[in-house]
PDB file of C-alpha atoms in Angstrom:
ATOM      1  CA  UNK A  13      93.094 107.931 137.585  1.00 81.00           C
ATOM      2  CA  UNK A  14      96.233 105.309 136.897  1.00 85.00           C
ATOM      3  CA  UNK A  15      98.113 104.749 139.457  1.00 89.00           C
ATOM      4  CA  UNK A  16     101.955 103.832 139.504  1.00 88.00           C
ATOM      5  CA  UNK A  17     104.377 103.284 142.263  1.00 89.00           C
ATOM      6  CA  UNK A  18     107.689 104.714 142.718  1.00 87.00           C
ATOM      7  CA  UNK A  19     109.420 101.028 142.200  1.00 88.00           C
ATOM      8  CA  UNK A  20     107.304 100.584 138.222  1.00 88.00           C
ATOM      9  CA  UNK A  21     108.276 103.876 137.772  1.00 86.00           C
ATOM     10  CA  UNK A  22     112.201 103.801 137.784  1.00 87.00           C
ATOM     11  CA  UNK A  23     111.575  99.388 136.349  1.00 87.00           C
ATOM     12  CA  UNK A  24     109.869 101.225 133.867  1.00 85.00           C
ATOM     13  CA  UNK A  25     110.226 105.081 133.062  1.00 82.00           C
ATOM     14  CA  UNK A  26     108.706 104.561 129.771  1.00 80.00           C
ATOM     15  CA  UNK A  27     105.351 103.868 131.103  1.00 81.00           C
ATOM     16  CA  UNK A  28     105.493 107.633 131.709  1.00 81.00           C
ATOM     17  CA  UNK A  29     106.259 108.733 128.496  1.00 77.00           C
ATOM     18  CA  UNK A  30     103.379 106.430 127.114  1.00 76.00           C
ATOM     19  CA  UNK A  31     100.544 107.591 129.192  1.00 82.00           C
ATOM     20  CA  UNK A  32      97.577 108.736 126.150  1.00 78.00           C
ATOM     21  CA  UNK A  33      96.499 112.761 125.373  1.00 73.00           C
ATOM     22  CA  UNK A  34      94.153 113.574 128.514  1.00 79.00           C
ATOM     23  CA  UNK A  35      95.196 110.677 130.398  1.00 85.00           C
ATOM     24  CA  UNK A  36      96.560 111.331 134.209  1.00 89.00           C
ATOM     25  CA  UNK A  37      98.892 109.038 136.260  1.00 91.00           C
ATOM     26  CA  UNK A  38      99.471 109.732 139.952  1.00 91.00           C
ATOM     27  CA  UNK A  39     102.653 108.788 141.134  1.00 91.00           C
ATOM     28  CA  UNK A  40     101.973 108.517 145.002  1.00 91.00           C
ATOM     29  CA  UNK A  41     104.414 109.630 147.574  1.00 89.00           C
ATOM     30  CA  UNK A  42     104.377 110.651 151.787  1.00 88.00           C
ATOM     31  CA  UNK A  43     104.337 114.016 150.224  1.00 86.00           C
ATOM     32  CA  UNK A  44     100.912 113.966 148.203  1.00 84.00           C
ATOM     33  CA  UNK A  45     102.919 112.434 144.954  1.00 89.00           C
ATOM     34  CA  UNK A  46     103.459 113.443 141.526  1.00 90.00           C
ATOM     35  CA  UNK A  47     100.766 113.881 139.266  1.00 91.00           C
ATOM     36  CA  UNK A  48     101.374 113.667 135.296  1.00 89.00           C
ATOM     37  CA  UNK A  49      98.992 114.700 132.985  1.00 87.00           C
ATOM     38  CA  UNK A  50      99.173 114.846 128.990  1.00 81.00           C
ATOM     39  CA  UNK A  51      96.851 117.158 127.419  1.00 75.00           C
ATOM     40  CA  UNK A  52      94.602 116.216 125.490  1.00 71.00           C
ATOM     41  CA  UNK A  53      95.124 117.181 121.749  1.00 68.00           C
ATOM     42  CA  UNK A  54      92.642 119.402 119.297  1.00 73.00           C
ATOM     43  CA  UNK A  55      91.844 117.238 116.727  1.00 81.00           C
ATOM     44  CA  UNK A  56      91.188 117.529 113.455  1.00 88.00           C
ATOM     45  CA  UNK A  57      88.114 116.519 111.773  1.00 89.00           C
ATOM     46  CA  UNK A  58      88.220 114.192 108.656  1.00 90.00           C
ATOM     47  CA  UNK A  59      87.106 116.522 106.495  1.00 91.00           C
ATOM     48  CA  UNK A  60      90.420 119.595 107.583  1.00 91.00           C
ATOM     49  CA  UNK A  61      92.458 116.290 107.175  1.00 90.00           C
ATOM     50  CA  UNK A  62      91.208 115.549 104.191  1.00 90.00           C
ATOM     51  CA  UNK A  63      91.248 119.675 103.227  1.00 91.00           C
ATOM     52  CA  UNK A  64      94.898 119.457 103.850  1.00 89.00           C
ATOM     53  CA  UNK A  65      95.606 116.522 101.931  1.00 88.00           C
ATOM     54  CA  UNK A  66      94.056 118.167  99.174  1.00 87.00           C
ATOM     55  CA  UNK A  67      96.352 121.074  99.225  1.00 89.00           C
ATOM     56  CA  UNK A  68      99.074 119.465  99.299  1.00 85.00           C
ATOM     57  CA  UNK A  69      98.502 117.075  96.239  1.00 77.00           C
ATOM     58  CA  UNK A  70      95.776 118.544  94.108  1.00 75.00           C
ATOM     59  CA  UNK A  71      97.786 117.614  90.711  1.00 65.00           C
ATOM     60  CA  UNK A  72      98.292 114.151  91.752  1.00 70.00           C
ATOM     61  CA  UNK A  73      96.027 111.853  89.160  1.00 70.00           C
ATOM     62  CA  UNK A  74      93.950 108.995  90.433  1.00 74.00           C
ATOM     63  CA  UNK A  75      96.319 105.565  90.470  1.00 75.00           C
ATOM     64  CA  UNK A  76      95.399 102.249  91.161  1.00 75.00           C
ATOM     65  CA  UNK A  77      98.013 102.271  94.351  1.00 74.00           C
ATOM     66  CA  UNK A  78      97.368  98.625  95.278  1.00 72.00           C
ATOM     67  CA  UNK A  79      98.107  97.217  91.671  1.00 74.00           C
ATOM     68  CA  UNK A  80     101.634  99.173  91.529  1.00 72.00           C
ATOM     69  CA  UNK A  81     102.330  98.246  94.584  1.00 68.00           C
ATOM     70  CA  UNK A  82     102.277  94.681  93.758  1.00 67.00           C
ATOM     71  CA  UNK A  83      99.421  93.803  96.719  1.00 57.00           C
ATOM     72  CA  UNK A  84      96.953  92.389  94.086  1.00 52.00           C
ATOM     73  CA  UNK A  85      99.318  89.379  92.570  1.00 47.00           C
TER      74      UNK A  85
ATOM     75  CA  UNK B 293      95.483 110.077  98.082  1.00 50.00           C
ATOM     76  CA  UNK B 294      92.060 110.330  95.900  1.00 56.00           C
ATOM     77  CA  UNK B 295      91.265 106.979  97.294  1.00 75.00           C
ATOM     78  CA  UNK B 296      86.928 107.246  97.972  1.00 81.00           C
ATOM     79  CA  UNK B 297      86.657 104.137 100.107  1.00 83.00           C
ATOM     80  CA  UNK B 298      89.742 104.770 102.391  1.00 85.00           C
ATOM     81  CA  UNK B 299      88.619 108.042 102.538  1.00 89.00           C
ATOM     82  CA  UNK B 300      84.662 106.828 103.883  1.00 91.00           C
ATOM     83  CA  UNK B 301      86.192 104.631 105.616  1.00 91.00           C
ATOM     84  CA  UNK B 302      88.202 107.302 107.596  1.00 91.00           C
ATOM     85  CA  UNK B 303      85.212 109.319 108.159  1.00 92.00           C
ATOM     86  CA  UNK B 304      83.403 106.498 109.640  1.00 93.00           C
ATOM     87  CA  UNK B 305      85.599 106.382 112.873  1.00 92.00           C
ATOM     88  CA  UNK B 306      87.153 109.653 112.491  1.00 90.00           C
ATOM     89  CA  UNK B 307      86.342 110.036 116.278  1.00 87.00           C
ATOM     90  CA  UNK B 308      88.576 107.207 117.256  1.00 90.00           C
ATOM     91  CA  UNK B 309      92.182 106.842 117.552  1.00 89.00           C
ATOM     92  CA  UNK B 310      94.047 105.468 114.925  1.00 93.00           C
ATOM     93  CA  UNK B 311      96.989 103.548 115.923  1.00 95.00           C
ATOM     94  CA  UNK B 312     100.285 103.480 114.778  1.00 95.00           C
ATOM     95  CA  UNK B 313     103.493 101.693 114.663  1.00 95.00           C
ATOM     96  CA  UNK B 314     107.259 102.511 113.890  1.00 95.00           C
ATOM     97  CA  UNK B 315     106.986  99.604 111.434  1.00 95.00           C
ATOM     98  CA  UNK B 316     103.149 100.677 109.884  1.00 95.00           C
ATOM     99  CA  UNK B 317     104.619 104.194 109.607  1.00 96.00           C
ATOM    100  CA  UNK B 318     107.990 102.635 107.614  1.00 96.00           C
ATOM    101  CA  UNK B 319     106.129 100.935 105.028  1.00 93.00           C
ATOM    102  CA  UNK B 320     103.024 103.519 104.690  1.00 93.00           C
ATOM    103  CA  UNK B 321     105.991 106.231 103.716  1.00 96.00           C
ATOM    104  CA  UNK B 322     108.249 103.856 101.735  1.00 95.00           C
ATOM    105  CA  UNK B 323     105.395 103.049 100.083  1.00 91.00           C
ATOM    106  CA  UNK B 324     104.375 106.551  99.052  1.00 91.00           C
ATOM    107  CA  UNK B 325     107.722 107.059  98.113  1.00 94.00           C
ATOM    108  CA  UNK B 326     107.900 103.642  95.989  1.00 92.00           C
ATOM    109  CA  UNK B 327     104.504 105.612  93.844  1.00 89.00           C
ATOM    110  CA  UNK B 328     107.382 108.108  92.851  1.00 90.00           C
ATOM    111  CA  UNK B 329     108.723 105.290  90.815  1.00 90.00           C
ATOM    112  CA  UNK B 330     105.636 105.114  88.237  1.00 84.00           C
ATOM    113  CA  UNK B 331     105.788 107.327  85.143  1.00 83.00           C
ATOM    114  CA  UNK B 332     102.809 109.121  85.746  1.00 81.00           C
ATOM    115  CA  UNK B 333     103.175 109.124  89.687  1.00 83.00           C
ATOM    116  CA  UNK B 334     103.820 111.893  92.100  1.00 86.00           C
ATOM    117  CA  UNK B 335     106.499 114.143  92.315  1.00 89.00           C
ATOM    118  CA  UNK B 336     109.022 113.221  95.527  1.00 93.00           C
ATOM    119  CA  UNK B 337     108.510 116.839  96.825  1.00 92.00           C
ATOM    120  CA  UNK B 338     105.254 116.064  97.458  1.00 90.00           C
ATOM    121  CA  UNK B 339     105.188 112.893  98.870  1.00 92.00           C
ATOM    122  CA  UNK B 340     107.445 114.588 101.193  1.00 95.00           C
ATOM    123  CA  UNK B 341     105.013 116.837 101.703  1.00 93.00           C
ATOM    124  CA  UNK B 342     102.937 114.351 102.745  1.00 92.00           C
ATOM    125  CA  UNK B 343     105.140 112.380 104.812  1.00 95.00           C
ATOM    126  CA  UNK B 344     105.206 115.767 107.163  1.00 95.00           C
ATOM    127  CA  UNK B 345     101.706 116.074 107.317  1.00 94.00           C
ATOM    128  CA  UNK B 346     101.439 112.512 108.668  1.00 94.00           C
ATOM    129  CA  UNK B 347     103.828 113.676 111.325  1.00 93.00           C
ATOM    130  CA  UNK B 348     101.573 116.788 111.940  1.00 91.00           C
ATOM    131  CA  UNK B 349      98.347 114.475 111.927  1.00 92.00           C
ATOM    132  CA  UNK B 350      99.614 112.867 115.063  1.00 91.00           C
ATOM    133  CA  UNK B 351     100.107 115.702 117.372  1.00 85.00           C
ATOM    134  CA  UNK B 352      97.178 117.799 115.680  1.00 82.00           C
ATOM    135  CA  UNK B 353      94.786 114.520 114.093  1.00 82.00           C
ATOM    136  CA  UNK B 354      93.742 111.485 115.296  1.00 88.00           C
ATOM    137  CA  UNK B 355      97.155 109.033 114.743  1.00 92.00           C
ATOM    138  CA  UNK B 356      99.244 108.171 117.872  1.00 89.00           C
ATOM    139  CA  UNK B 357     102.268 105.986 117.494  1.00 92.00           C
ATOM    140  CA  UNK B 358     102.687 103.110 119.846  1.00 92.00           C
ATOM    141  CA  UNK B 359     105.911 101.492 120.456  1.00 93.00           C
ATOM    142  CA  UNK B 360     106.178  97.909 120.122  1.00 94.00           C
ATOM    143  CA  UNK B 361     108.847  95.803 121.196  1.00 95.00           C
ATOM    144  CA  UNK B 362     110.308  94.410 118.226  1.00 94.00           C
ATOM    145  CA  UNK B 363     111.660  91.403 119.016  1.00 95.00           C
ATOM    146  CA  UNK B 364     108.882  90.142 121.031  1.00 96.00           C
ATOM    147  CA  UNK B 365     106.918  90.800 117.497  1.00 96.00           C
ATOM    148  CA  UNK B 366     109.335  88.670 115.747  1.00 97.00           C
ATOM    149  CA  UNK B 367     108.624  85.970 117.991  1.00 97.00           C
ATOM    150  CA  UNK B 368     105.451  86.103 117.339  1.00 97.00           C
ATOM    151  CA  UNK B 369     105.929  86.315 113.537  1.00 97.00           C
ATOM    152  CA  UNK B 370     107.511  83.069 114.177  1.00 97.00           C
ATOM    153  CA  UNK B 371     104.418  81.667 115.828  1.00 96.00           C
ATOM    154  CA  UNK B 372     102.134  82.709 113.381  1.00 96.00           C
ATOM    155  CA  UNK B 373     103.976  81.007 110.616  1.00 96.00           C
ATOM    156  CA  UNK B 374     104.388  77.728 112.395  1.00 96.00           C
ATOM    157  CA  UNK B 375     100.641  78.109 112.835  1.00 95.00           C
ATOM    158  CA  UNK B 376      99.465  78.997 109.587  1.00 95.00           C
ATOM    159  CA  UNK B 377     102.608  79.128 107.362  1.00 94.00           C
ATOM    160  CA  UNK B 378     101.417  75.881 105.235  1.00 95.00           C
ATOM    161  CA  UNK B 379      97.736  77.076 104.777  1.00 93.00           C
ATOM    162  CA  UNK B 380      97.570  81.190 104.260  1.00 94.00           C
ATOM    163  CA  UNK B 381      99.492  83.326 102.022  1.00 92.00           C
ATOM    164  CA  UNK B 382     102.164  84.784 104.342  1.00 95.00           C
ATOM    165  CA  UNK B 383     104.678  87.921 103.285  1.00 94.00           C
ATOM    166  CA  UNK B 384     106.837  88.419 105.830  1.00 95.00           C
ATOM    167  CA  UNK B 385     105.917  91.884 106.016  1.00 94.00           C
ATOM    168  CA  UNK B 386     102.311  91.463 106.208  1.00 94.00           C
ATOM    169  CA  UNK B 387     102.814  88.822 108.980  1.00 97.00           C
ATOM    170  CA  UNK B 388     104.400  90.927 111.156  1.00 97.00           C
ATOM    171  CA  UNK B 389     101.444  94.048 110.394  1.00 95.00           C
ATOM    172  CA  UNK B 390      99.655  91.259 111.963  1.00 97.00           C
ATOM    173  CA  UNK B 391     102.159  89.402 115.045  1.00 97.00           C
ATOM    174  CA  UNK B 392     102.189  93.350 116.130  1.00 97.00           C
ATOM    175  CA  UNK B 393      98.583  93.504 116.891  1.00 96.00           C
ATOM    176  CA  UNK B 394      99.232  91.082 119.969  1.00 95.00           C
ATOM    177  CA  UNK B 395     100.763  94.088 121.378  1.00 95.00           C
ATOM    178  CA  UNK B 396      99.073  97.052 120.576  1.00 94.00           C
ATOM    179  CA  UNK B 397      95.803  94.902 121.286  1.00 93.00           C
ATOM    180  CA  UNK B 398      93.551  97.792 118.836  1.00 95.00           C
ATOM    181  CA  UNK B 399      89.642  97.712 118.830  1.00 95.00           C
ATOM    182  CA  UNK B 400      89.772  97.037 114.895  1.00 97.00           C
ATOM    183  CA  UNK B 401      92.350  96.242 112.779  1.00 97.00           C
ATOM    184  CA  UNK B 402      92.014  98.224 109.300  1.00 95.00           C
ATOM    185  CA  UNK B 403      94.012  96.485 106.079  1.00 93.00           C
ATOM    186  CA  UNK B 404      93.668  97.052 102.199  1.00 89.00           C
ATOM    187  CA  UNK B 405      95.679  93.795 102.547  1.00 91.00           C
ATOM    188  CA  UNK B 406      94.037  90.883 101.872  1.00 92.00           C
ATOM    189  CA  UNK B 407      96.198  88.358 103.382  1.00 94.00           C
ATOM    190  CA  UNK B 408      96.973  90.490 106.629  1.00 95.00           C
ATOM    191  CA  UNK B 409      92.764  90.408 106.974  1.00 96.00           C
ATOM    192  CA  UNK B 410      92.937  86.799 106.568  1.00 96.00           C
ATOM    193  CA  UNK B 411      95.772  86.051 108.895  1.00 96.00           C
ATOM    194  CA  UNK B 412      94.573  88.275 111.447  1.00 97.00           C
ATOM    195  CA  UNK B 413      91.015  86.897 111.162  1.00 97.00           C
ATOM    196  CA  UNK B 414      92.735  83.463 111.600  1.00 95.00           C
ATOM    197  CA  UNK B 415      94.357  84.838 114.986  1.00 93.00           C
ATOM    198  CA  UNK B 416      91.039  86.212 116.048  1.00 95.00           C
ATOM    199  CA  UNK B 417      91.838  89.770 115.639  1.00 96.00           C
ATOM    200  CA  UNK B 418      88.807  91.900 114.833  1.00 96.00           C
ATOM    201  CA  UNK B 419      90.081  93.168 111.244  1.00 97.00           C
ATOM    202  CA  UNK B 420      87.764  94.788 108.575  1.00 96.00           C
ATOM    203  CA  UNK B 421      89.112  94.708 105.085  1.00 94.00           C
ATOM    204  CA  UNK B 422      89.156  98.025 102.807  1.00 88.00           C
ATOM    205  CA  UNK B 423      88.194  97.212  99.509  1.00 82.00           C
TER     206      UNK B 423
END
């Protein structure tokens, strides 16, 4: 488990907010201290992804994206 | 969006986490949105669509966003083209793609860009090119 002090904490609050999905910090104190956790998320397997991407664009034709886009030149 | 190789290629470390950046997020939508623009090319109500599913994909998928500071990435961008600005191809977009990676430090860089491979290649970044 990360640890962070009371004085990187309030240099840095953001290092809070930044912590990764099932990732715990301890934030140690004289009264036990703060513990923050961020669950840790359900993901998706390519293939839902992919599923959903489908749905959403299944009347989109096949395009050469990188030639439009200029990135070939 | 019916790309095969990005799509192997997304299987292939589906398991990992796939960073993001305000900046890679910018130009992946505008992008999209710049497809709108061809004759045969999606509809904008789509690629909406899509834009909020890319949101989704990062609480529910495998994408978390990282914040980089920006200015410290400039900086860099500067670095990299007095380092390589006279020998690579260098877009100022595509450099800073790369002058980010110094800060989000990622296992693997992934580009269909050709010149963002190079460069980062150049910079010792581990990069894999998409063909």
């Amino acid at each position: 488990m990360k640890t962070l002090t009371r004085r990187q904490l309030s240099r840095e609050p953001g290092s809070l907010k930044n912590i990764k999905p099932g990732e715990t910090v301890l934030v140690p104190d004289d009264d036990g201290g703060l513990i923050v956790t961020r669950r840790k998320k359900h993901r998706l397997s390519a293939e839902q992804m992919f599923g959903e991407l489908d749905r959403l664009a299944p009347q989109c034709p096949p395009m050469d994206t990188r030639a439009f886009l200029g990135d070939d030149d | 969006m019916q790309h095969g190789r990005c799509r192997a290629i997304f299987a292939q470390y589906q398991s990992d986490d796939w960073i993001t950046s305000p900046w890679s997020l910018f130009e992946t939508v505008n992008s999209l949105r710049q497809l709108c623009l061809k004759s045969n090319g999606p509809k904008p109500v789509v690629i909406e669509a899509i834009r909020r599913q890319l949101k989704h994909w990062h609480t529910r998928g495998v994408f978390q966003t990282e914040m980089p500071d920006l200015q410290e990435g400039v900086i860099e961008c500067q670095q990299l083209s007095a380092a390589c600005g006279t020998q690579l191809k260098m877009r100022s977009a595509d450099v800073l793609h790369v002058a980010l990676l110094e800060q989000l430090a990622p296992d693997l860089f992934l580009t269909r860009d050709k010149e963002q491979h190079a460069l980062a290649l150049n910079r010792a970044f581990p990069s894999r090119l998409i063909p």
